[in-house]
Coordinates of C-alpha atoms and ligand atoms in Angstrom, one line a residue:
X168 CA -75.0 -88.3 151.6
X169 CA -77.9 -88.3 152.5
X170 CA -80.6 -89.7 155.3
X171 CA -84.3 -91.5 154.8
X172 CA -86.6 -92.1 156.1
X173 CA -89.0 -95.7 156.4
X174 CA -92.3 -96.5 157.2
X175 CA -93.7 -99.4 158.2
X176 CA -97.8 -100.1 158.9
X177 CA -97.9 -103.1 160.9
X178 CA -101.1 -105.2 161.7
X179 CA -101.1 -103.7 164.8
X180 CA -101.4 -100.2 163.3
X181 CA -103.9 -101.5 161.0
X182 CA -106.7 -102.9 164.3
X183 CA -105.4 -99.5 166.1
X184 CA -106.5 -96.7 163.1
X185 CA -109.8 -99.4 163.1
X186 CA -110.3 -98.0 167.1
X187 CA -109.9 -94.8 165.8
X188 CA -105.9 -93.4 166.4
X189 CA -104.5 -91.3 163.6
X190 CA -102.9 -92.3 160.4
X191 CA -99.8 -94.4 161.6
X192 CA -97.7 -93.1 158.1
X193 CA -98.4 -89.7 158.7
X194 CA -98.4 -89.8 162.2
X195 CA -94.5 -91.4 162.1
X196 CA -93.9 -89.3 159.1
X197 CA -94.1 -86.7 161.4
X198 CA -91.5 -87.6 164.5
X199 CA -89.3 -88.7 162.3
X200 CA -89.5 -85.0 159.9
X201 CA -89.1 -83.0 163.4
X202 CA -86.2 -85.2 164.7
X203 CA -84.5 -84.7 161.6
X204 CA -84.8 -81.8 161.6
X205 CA -83.5 -81.2 165.1
X206 CA -80.7 -83.3 164.4
X207 CA -80.2 -81.1 161.2
X208 CA -79.7 -84.5 158.5
X209 CA -80.8 -84.4 155.0
X210 CA -83.8 -86.7 154.3
X211 CA -84.1 -86.5 150.5
X212 CA -86.0 -89.6 150.6
X213 CA -89.3 -91.1 152.4
X214 CA -89.9 -94.9 152.2
X215 CA -93.7 -96.5 152.8
X216 CA -94.7 -99.9 153.3
X217 CA -98.1 -101.0 153.9
X218 CA -98.2 -104.9 154.7
X219 CA -99.0 -108.0 157.0
X220 CA -96.1 -109.6 155.8
X221 CA -92.8 -109.0 158.7
X222 CA -90.4 -111.2 156.7
X223 CA -88.4 -109.0 154.3
X224 CA -89.2 -111.1 152.0
X225 CA -93.0 -110.3 151.6
X226 CA -92.1 -106.6 152.3
X227 CA -90.1 -105.1 148.9
X228 CA -90.0 -101.5 150.1
X229 CA -87.6 -103.2 152.7
X230 CA -85.5 -105.1 150.4
X231 CA -85.0 -102.1 147.5
X232 CA -84.6 -100.1 150.8
X233 CA -81.3 -103.1 151.9
X234 CA -79.8 -102.9 148.6
X235 CA -79.5 -98.7 149.4
X236 CA -78.1 -99.4 152.5
X237 CA -75.4 -102.8 151.4
X238 CA -74.6 -99.8 148.3
X239 CA -73.6 -97.1 150.7
X240 CA -76.0 -95.1 149.2
X241 CA -77.3 -92.8 152.9
X242 CA -75.4 -91.7 156.0
X243 CA -78.4 -93.1 157.7
X244 CA -82.6 -94.3 158.2
X245 CA -84.6 -92.8 160.0
X246 CA -87.2 -95.3 161.7
X247 CA -89.8 -94.9 165.0
X248 CA -88.4 -98.2 166.1
X249 CA -86.2 -100.7 165.1
X250 CA -88.3 -102.9 165.2
X251 CA -89.8 -101.5 162.1
X252 CA -87.0 -102.5 160.2
X253 CA -86.9 -106.2 161.6
X254 CA -89.0 -108.1 163.0
X255 CA -89.0 -112.0 161.7
X256 CA -86.7 -114.5 162.9
X257 CA -83.0 -113.9 163.3
X258 CA -82.0 -114.3 159.7
X259 CA -84.2 -111.5 159.1
X260 CA -82.2 -109.5 162.5
X261 CA -78.8 -110.6 160.7
X262 CA -79.4 -109.4 156.8
X263 CA -80.2 -105.9 157.7
X264 CA -78.1 -106.2 160.8
X265 CA -75.1 -106.9 157.8
X266 CA -76.5 -104.6 155.4
X267 CA -76.2 -101.4 158.1
X268 CA -72.7 -102.2 159.6
X269 CA -71.0 -103.4 156.6
X270 CA -71.9 -100.3 154.5
X271 CA -71.4 -98.1 158.2
X272 CA -75.1 -97.1 157.6
X273 CA -76.5 -96.2 160.3
X274 CA -79.8 -96.1 162.1
X275 CA -81.6 -93.2 164.0
X276 CA -84.8 -93.6 166.2
X277 CA -86.1 -90.9 168.4
X278 CA -84.7 -93.1 172.2
X279 CA -81.3 -93.8 169.8
X280 CA -78.8 -93.8 167.5
X281 CA -77.8 -96.8 166.5
X282 CA -74.0 -95.8 164.5
X283 CA -71.7 -98.8 163.9
X284 CA -68.7 -96.3 163.4
X285 CA -69.0 -96.0 166.7
X286 CA -66.5 -99.0 169.8
X287 CA -68.4 -98.1 172.8
X288 CA -71.6 -98.7 170.7
X289 CA -72.2 -101.6 172.0
X290 CA -76.5 -101.5 172.0
X291 CA -75.5 -101.8 168.2
X292 CA -73.8 -105.3 168.4
X293 CA -76.2 -106.3 170.7
X294 CA -79.1 -106.1 167.6
X295 CA -77.2 -108.3 165.5
X296 CA -76.7 -110.6 168.2
X297 CA -74.9 -113.4 167.0
X298 CA -72.2 -111.7 165.6
X299 CA -69.2 -110.8 167.7
X300 CA -67.1 -107.2 167.2
X301 CA -64.2 -110.1 166.2
X302 CA -66.0 -111.4 163.2
X303 CA -67.2 -107.7 161.5
X304 CA -64.1 -106.3 162.1
X305 CA -62.3 -109.1 160.2
X306 CA -65.0 -109.6 157.4
X307 CA -65.3 -105.7 157.2
X308 CA -61.1 -105.2 156.4
X309 CA -61.4 -108.5 154.2
X310 CA -64.4 -106.9 152.4
X311 CA -62.4 -104.0 152.2
X312 CA -59.6 -105.6 150.8
X313 CA -60.8 -107.6 148.0
X314 CA -62.7 -104.7 146.7
X315 CA -59.4 -102.6 146.7
X316 CA -57.2 -105.2 144.7
X317 CA -60.1 -105.2 142.4
X318 CA -60.1 -101.4 141.7
X319 CA -56.3 -102.0 141.1
X320 CA -57.4 -104.0 138.2
X321 CA -59.9 -101.6 136.4
X322 CA -63.1 -103.3 137.6
X323 CA -65.5 -101.5 139.5
X324 CA -66.3 -102.7 143.0
X325 CA -69.4 -101.2 143.8
X326 CA -72.7 -103.0 144.1
X327 CA -74.5 -100.6 142.6
X328 CA -73.3 -98.5 138.4
X329 CA -73.1 -95.4 139.3
X330 CA -75.8 -93.0 137.2
X331 CA -75.3 -93.5 133.3
X332 CA -74.1 -97.1 133.7
X333 CA -74.8 -100.5 134.0
X334 CA -73.3 -103.1 135.5
X335 CA -72.4 -105.8 134.0
X336 CA -69.6 -108.9 134.5
X337 CA -66.5 -109.0 133.6
X338 CA -66.1 -110.8 130.2
X339 CA -63.6 -113.3 131.8
X340 CA -62.4 -114.3 135.4
X341 CA -64.1 -112.8 138.7
X342 CA -66.2 -109.0 139.1
X343 CA -67.7 -106.6 137.3
X344 CA -67.3 -103.5 135.2
X345 CA -69.5 -101.4 133.9
X346 CA -71.0 -100.3 130.5
X347 CA -73.0 -97.5 129.5
X348 CA -76.7 -97.4 129.8
X349 CA -78.2 -95.9 126.3
X350 CA -80.9 -94.0 129.1
X351 CA -78.6 -92.6 130.9
X352 CA -75.3 -91.6 129.3
X353 CA -77.3 -88.5 127.1
X354 CA -78.5 -87.2 130.6
X355 CA -74.7 -87.2 131.6
X356 CA -73.3 -85.3 128.7
X357 CA -76.4 -82.6 128.2
X358 CA -75.3 -82.6 132.9
X359 CA -71.9 -81.6 131.4
X360 CA -72.4 -79.9 128.9
X361 CA -74.5 -77.4 130.8
X362 CA -72.3 -76.9 133.4
X363 CA -68.9 -76.8 131.3
X364 CA -70.0 -75.1 128.2
X365 CA -74.1 -73.6 128.9
X366 CA -77.8 -73.6 128.3
X367 CA -78.9 -71.2 124.9
X368 CA -81.0 -69.1 126.0
X369 CA -84.5 -67.2 125.2
X370 CA -82.2 -63.8 124.4
X371 CA -80.0 -66.1 122.2
X372 CA -77.2 -66.0 124.9
X373 CA -75.3 -69.0 127.2
X374 CA -75.0 -69.2 130.4
X375 CA -73.1 -72.2 132.3
X376 CA -75.6 -73.9 135.1
X377 CA -74.5 -74.7 138.2
X378 CA -75.6 -78.0 140.0
X379 CA -78.5 -76.7 141.4
X380 CA -80.0 -75.1 138.6
X381 CA -78.9 -78.4 136.7
X382 CA -80.7 -80.5 139.3
X383 CA -83.6 -78.1 139.0
X384 CA -84.1 -78.6 135.0
X385 CA -83.7 -82.0 135.1
X386 CA -86.5 -82.2 137.8
X387 CA -88.6 -80.1 135.0
X388 CA -87.8 -82.5 131.9
X389 CA -89.3 -85.2 134.1
X390 CA -86.1 -87.2 134.1
X391 CA -86.2 -89.8 136.3
X392 CA -82.9 -88.8 139.2
X393 CA -79.8 -90.9 139.9
X394 CA -82.5 -92.8 143.2
X395 CA -85.7 -93.3 140.9
X396 CA -87.6 -90.3 142.2
X397 CA -89.1 -87.1 140.2
X398 CA -86.5 -84.6 142.1
X399 CA -82.3 -84.5 141.5
X400 CA -81.2 -83.6 144.5
X401 CA -77.8 -80.5 143.2
X402 CA -75.5 -83.2 145.5
X403 CA -76.4 -85.9 142.7
X404 CA -75.6 -83.5 140.4
X405 CA -73.0 -82.4 141.7
X406 CA -71.3 -85.3 142.5
X407 CA -71.7 -86.8 138.9
X408 CA -70.0 -83.2 137.4
X409 CA -66.7 -85.2 139.9
X410 CA -66.3 -88.4 139.3
X411 CA -63.9 -89.3 136.9
X412 CA -65.5 -93.0 136.4
X413 CA -67.3 -91.3 133.3
X414 CA -63.7 -90.9 131.8
X415 CA -62.9 -94.3 132.3
X416 CA -61.4 -94.5 135.2
X417 CA -61.5 -96.0 138.7
X418 CA -61.2 -94.2 141.5
X419 CA -61.2 -96.3 145.7
X420 CA -60.5 -94.6 148.5
X421 CA -61.9 -91.7 148.0
X422 CA -64.2 -89.7 150.4
X423 CA -67.2 -87.7 149.2
X424 CA -67.3 -85.9 152.2
X425 CA -68.5 -85.4 156.4
X426 CA -71.1 -83.3 157.9
X427 CA -69.9 -81.2 160.9
X428 CA -72.3 -79.0 163.2
X429 CA -71.8 -75.9 163.5
X430 CA -73.4 -73.6 165.4
X431 CA -75.9 -75.7 164.8
X432 CA -76.0 -76.2 161.1
X433 CA -75.0 -78.7 158.6
X434 CA -71.9 -77.6 157.4
X435 CA -70.4 -80.0 155.0
X436 CA -66.4 -80.4 154.5
X437 CA -64.3 -82.2 152.1
X438 CA -62.2 -85.0 153.3
X439 CA -59.3 -86.2 150.7
X440 CA -57.1 -88.6 152.0
X441 CA -53.8 -88.5 151.5
X442 CA -52.9 -90.0 147.7
X443 CA -51.5 -92.8 148.6
X444 CA -54.2 -94.4 150.1
X445 CA -56.3 -93.0 146.9
X446 CA -56.6 -95.1 144.0
X447 CA -57.2 -93.8 140.3
X448 CA -56.7 -96.9 137.3
X449 CA -57.7 -96.8 134.0
X450 CA -60.7 -98.8 134.4
X451 CA -62.6 -101.5 132.6
X452 CA -65.3 -99.9 130.9
X453 CA -65.5 -97.1 128.4
X454 CA -65.5 -93.7 129.3
X455 CA -68.5 -91.3 128.2
X456 CA -67.4 -87.6 129.4
X457 CA -63.8 -86.6 127.6
X458 CA -61.0 -85.8 129.6
X459 CA -61.0 -82.3 128.6
X460 CA -64.9 -82.1 129.6
X461 CA -64.0 -83.6 132.5
X462 CA -61.3 -81.6 133.3
X463 CA -63.5 -78.1 132.5
X464 CA -65.9 -78.8 135.0
X465 CA -62.9 -79.5 137.2
X466 CA -61.7 -76.0 136.5
X467 CA -65.0 -74.2 137.0
X468 CA -65.7 -75.8 140.2
X469 CA -62.1 -74.8 141.8
X470 CA -63.0 -71.1 140.2
X471 CA -66.2 -70.5 141.4
X472 CA -65.1 -72.4 144.4
X473 CA -65.9 -75.7 146.2
X474 CA -69.4 -75.4 147.6
X475 CA -68.0 -77.5 150.3
X476 CA -66.3 -75.3 151.5
X477 CA -66.8 -74.9 155.8
X478 CA -65.7 -71.6 156.4
X479 CA -65.9 -68.7 153.7
X480 CA -63.8 -65.9 154.3
X481 CA -64.4 -62.3 153.8
X482 CA -63.1 -61.2 150.7
X483 CA -61.2 -57.8 151.5
X484 CA -59.4 -58.0 147.8
X485 CA -61.4 -57.3 144.7
X486 CA -59.0 -58.0 142.6
X487 CA -58.0 -61.2 143.8
X488 CA -58.0 -63.6 141.4
X489 CA -57.9 -61.0 138.2
X490 CA -54.6 -59.3 138.1
X491 CA -51.6 -60.4 137.8
X492 CA -47.7 -60.0 138.3
X493 CA -46.8 -58.3 134.3
X494 CA -42.8 -59.9 135.0
X495 CA -43.6 -63.0 136.8
X496 CA -46.9 -63.8 136.1
X497 CA -48.2 -64.5 139.2
X498 CA -51.1 -62.9 140.5
X499 CA -50.7 -59.9 143.4
X500 CA -51.2 -60.4 147.0
X501 CA -53.5 -58.7 149.1
X502 CA -51.4 -56.3 152.1
X503 CA -52.8 -55.0 154.5
X504 CA -51.0 -52.4 156.8
X505 CA -53.1 -51.7 160.2
X506 CA -51.3 -47.7 160.1
X507 CA -53.1 -47.4 156.8
X508 CA -56.6 -46.9 155.5
X509 CA -55.8 -47.6 152.0
X510 CA -55.1 -52.1 151.5
X511 CA -52.6 -52.6 148.4
X512 CA -51.5 -55.4 146.5
X513 CA -48.1 -56.5 145.6
X514 CA -45.8 -59.3 144.2
X515 CA -44.4 -61.5 146.8
X516 CA -42.0 -63.7 144.1
X517 CA -39.2 -63.3 145.6
X518 CA -36.9 -61.3 143.5
X519 CA -38.7 -60.1 140.7
X520 CA -38.9 -56.3 140.9
X521 CA -42.4 -55.5 140.6
X522 CA -43.4 -52.9 143.1
X523 CA -46.8 -53.0 145.1
X524 CA -49.6 -50.7 144.7
X525 CA -52.5 -49.5 146.3
X526 CA -55.6 -51.1 145.2
X527 CA -58.5 -48.3 145.0
X528 CA -55.5 -46.6 142.4
X529 CA -54.9 -50.6 140.6
X530 CA -59.6 -50.4 140.5
X531 CA -59.9 -46.8 139.0
X532 CA -57.4 -47.6 136.2
X533 CA -58.5 -50.4 135.4
X534 CA -62.1 -49.2 135.5
X535 CA -61.2 -46.3 133.3
X536 CA -60.0 -48.5 130.9
X537 CA -62.1 -50.8 130.8
X538 CA -64.6 -47.7 129.8
X539 CA -61.7 -46.4 127.1
X540 CA -61.9 -49.9 125.4
X541 CA -65.6 -50.5 125.7
X542 CA -66.5 -47.1 123.7
X543 CA -63.7 -48.0 121.3
X544 CA -64.9 -51.6 120.5
X545 CA -68.4 -50.2 120.4
X546 CA -68.0 -47.2 117.7
X547 CA -66.3 -49.9 115.9
X548 CA -68.5 -52.5 116.1
X549 CA -71.8 -50.3 114.8
X550 CA -69.1 -49.1 111.7
X551 CA -69.5 -53.4 111.0
X552 CA -71.8 -53.9 108.2
X553 CA -74.0 -57.2 109.7
X554 CA -72.0 -59.5 107.0
X555 CA -68.7 -58.5 109.0
X556 CA -70.1 -59.1 112.5
X557 CA -69.4 -62.7 111.6
X558 CA -68.3 -65.0 109.3
X559 CA -71.7 -66.7 110.4
X560 CA -74.2 -66.3 106.6
X561 CA -71.1 -67.1 105.0
X562 CA -71.2 -71.2 106.6
X563 CA -73.9 -71.0 106.6
X564 CA -74.2 -70.8 103.5
X565 CA -71.5 -73.6 103.1
X566 CA -73.6 -75.5 105.3
X567 CA -76.6 -75.6 103.3
X568 CA -74.8 -76.2 99.9
X569 CA -73.1 -79.5 101.4
X570 CA -76.5 -80.7 102.8
X571 CA -77.5 -80.4 99.2
X572 CA -75.2 -81.8 97.9
X573 CA -75.0 -84.7 99.9
X574 CA -78.8 -85.1 98.6
X575 CA -77.0 -85.2 95.6
X576 CA -75.2 -88.1 96.2
X577 CA -77.4 -90.4 98.1
X578 CA -79.4 -90.3 95.5
X579 CA -76.8 -91.2 93.2
X580 CA -76.3 -94.2 95.3
X581 CA -79.4 -94.9 95.0
X582 CA -79.1 -94.5 91.2
X583 CA -76.3 -97.3 91.2
X584 CA -79.0 -99.7 92.2
X585 CA -81.6 -99.0 89.9
X586 CA -78.9 -98.7 87.7
X587 CA -77.9 -102.3 88.4
X588 CA -81.4 -104.1 88.3
X589 CA -82.2 -103.0 84.8
X590 CA -78.9 -104.7 83.9
X591 CA -77.1 -101.4 82.4
X592 CA -74.4 -102.2 85.2
X593 CA -72.6 -105.1 85.5
X594 CA -71.8 -106.4 88.5
X595 CA -68.4 -104.9 88.4
X596 CA -69.4 -101.2 87.4
X597 CA -72.1 -101.2 90.4
X598 CA -69.3 -101.8 92.6
X599 CA -66.5 -99.4 91.5
X600 CA -68.6 -96.7 90.9
X601 CA -71.1 -96.9 94.1
X602 CA -67.0 -96.9 96.4
X603 CA -66.2 -93.9 94.3
X604 CA -69.8 -92.5 96.2
X605 CA -69.6 -94.1 99.5
X606 CA -66.3 -92.5 100.0
X607 CA -68.0 -88.9 98.4
X608 CA -70.6 -89.2 100.9
X609 CA -68.0 -89.8 103.6
X610 CA -66.4 -86.6 103.2
X611 CA -69.5 -84.8 102.2
X612 CA -71.0 -85.8 105.6
X613 CA -67.6 -84.7 107.2
X614 CA -67.8 -81.6 105.7
X615 CA -71.3 -81.2 107.3
X616 CA -70.6 -81.8 110.2
X617 CA -66.6 -79.3 110.6
X618 CA -69.5 -76.7 109.0
X619 CA -72.3 -77.4 112.1
X620 CA -69.6 -77.5 114.3
X621 CA -68.4 -73.9 113.0
X622 CA -71.5 -72.5 113.0
X623 CA -72.3 -73.3 116.4
X624 CA -68.6 -71.4 117.5
X625 CA -69.5 -69.2 115.8
X626 CA -73.2 -68.3 117.1
X627 CA -71.8 -68.9 120.2
X628 CA -68.8 -65.8 119.6
X629 CA -71.4 -63.7 117.9
X630 CA -73.4 -64.2 121.6
X631 CA -70.7 -63.4 123.4
X632 CA -69.4 -60.4 121.9
X633 CA -72.8 -59.2 121.7
X634 CA -73.1 -59.8 125.7
X635 CA -69.8 -58.8 127.1
X636 CA -70.4 -54.9 126.5
X637 CA -73.6 -54.2 128.2
X638 CA -71.8 -56.3 130.8
X639 CA -69.0 -53.9 130.9
X640 CA -71.2 -50.9 130.8
X641 CA -73.3 -51.9 133.4
X642 CA -70.1 -52.5 135.5
X643 CA -68.3 -48.7 134.4
X644 CA -71.9 -47.6 136.3
X645 CA -72.0 -49.4 139.5
X646 CA -68.5 -50.7 140.5
X647 CA -68.2 -47.8 142.4
X648 CA -71.9 -48.4 144.7
X649 CA -71.2 -52.0 145.3
X650 CA -71.4 -52.5 148.6
X651 CA -67.9 -54.8 149.4
X652 CA -65.0 -56.3 147.8
X653 CA -66.9 -59.6 146.8
X654 CA -69.7 -58.2 145.1
X655 CA -66.7 -55.8 143.4
X656 CA -64.8 -59.4 142.4
X657 CA -67.3 -60.9 141.2
X658 CA -68.2 -58.2 138.7
X659 CA -64.4 -57.8 137.2
X660 CA -64.3 -62.1 137.1
X661 CA -67.0 -61.0 134.2
X662 CA -66.0 -59.2 132.2
X663 CA -62.2 -59.4 132.5
X664 CA -59.9 -62.8 132.0
X665 CA -56.9 -60.9 133.7
X666 CA -55.4 -57.4 134.3
X667 CA -51.4 -57.4 134.1
X668 CA -50.1 -54.9 136.5
X669 CA -46.5 -53.5 135.8
X670 CA -44.8 -51.1 138.5
X671 CA -41.0 -50.8 138.0
X672 CA -40.1 -47.1 140.6
X673 CA -41.3 -47.1 143.7
X674 CA -42.9 -43.3 144.3
X675 CA -42.0 -41.1 147.2
X676 CA -44.3 -40.4 149.5
X677 CA -43.8 -36.3 149.0
X678 CA -44.7 -37.8 144.8
X679 CA -48.7 -39.2 145.2
X680 CA -49.2 -37.5 141.4
X681 CA -47.3 -41.0 140.5
X682 CA -49.5 -43.0 142.3
X683 CA -50.2 -44.8 139.5
X684 CA -47.0 -45.0 137.6
X685 CA -47.3 -48.7 136.4
X686 CA -49.1 -50.2 133.4
X687 CA -51.9 -52.5 132.6
X688 CA -52.4 -54.7 130.3
X689 CA -56.2 -55.5 130.2
X690 CA -58.0 -59.0 128.6
X691 CA -60.9 -58.7 128.6
X692 CA -63.0 -61.9 128.5
X693 CA -63.3 -62.7 125.0
X694 CA -65.0 -65.5 123.4
X695 CA -61.9 -68.2 121.9
X696 CA -61.7 -69.2 118.8
Ligands
LIG2090 ZN1 -43.9 -60.7 140.3

């Protein structure tokens, strides 16, 4: 979770400025941004307030901020001094300290960090003054337990709705549930679609967008972010794509991520609590994303690697995730041997008769096979007349015909009304006629929807076919010049779904010629139907 700045100009500041002092908010902003930089905090929002009033009720920006703090939207809030948040009376101080404590939000000032997680941070508790530590713990526990049992009933327990939904009261009893927000729901769907299916490019291909690219596009489209900011944070996109709430579920006890500092840089690490501490139940609210799309997104995350993984191990095996055993189907494992310079892959399934090989030999065979395949594929492709390339044209013709038919049916329906008005039809005839037409219209609409989906699929397939050839050719050209295993691996994964490898005979050392006595089955990434 990110951090924000809260800047407030007081009456005293305004007087000081009149006496020639530098603009207060700009000065404070600089101090706090410097501090954030030193502490490696990701600041994603700056709140500014210029009002003479000291009480919370006269300061709309701080009210907004406190709501966000209560909703656990911030790791911490940076202020030049604690008094900027609450001066006023003890009630105001109480409001502020409760909001920060119960949400475990830090207050960070240039002099000190107030951390409610830190039991020994006495000052944090002094700041509230009127509440003892025991009282705090009891209330915190009760709140947690109450929210947990609500979650188990499928209710929404947060004080704010996730992006895409509005928070509404449940129909009977206590608590809240979610209702799709008309404006935001299509954005959520779009985010998932861009991530899972990709976005149509100018050259007609579909490109899958990652969280960063999606955030960038949404910002460019001037769509307000979940925080109301004009700029979208990639992490918001990331969490939207991970949140099962969109499939109608309620999740509780799931920690998002925790930041640790390694070599002066902030690294994130994902902490997933043991399953018994997590709750995932059917929510009372409707889904806006299908399970299928959601699961595809999660799979993509797994395949692309989790962006919050802290340590990036250097990949040594260019075939990782590409080559599987042709007998047992499990991935071949990397084998290093200190005495030899050539590394190998092998099947480690217990009892599987498949034998290992040197990596460079498998690589060479794959590249050769790809070369043969692409040449042949290209030939067959070039020989095909345009009409045969796909069913696209046929489908498009059918689609146009179906639209025409629908128009005719709609006109006929209008006509029955006229005929009724003119007294040519009696009511009964009218009803029979219009019922039959309405059935035909429904049928026709269904047909159009199906054809339209077919056409889209067909376009996607055609584009994939067109794009695969240059990809494979490029791979063949540059593969051996690639600097490391990871670059090779990326390229192989671009064009290959998988490669099955089968080797049943071990080869003696002397018979080097037979080292490549194994079978390979290549599965190029052809469009799925
Ligand atoms: Zn095996």
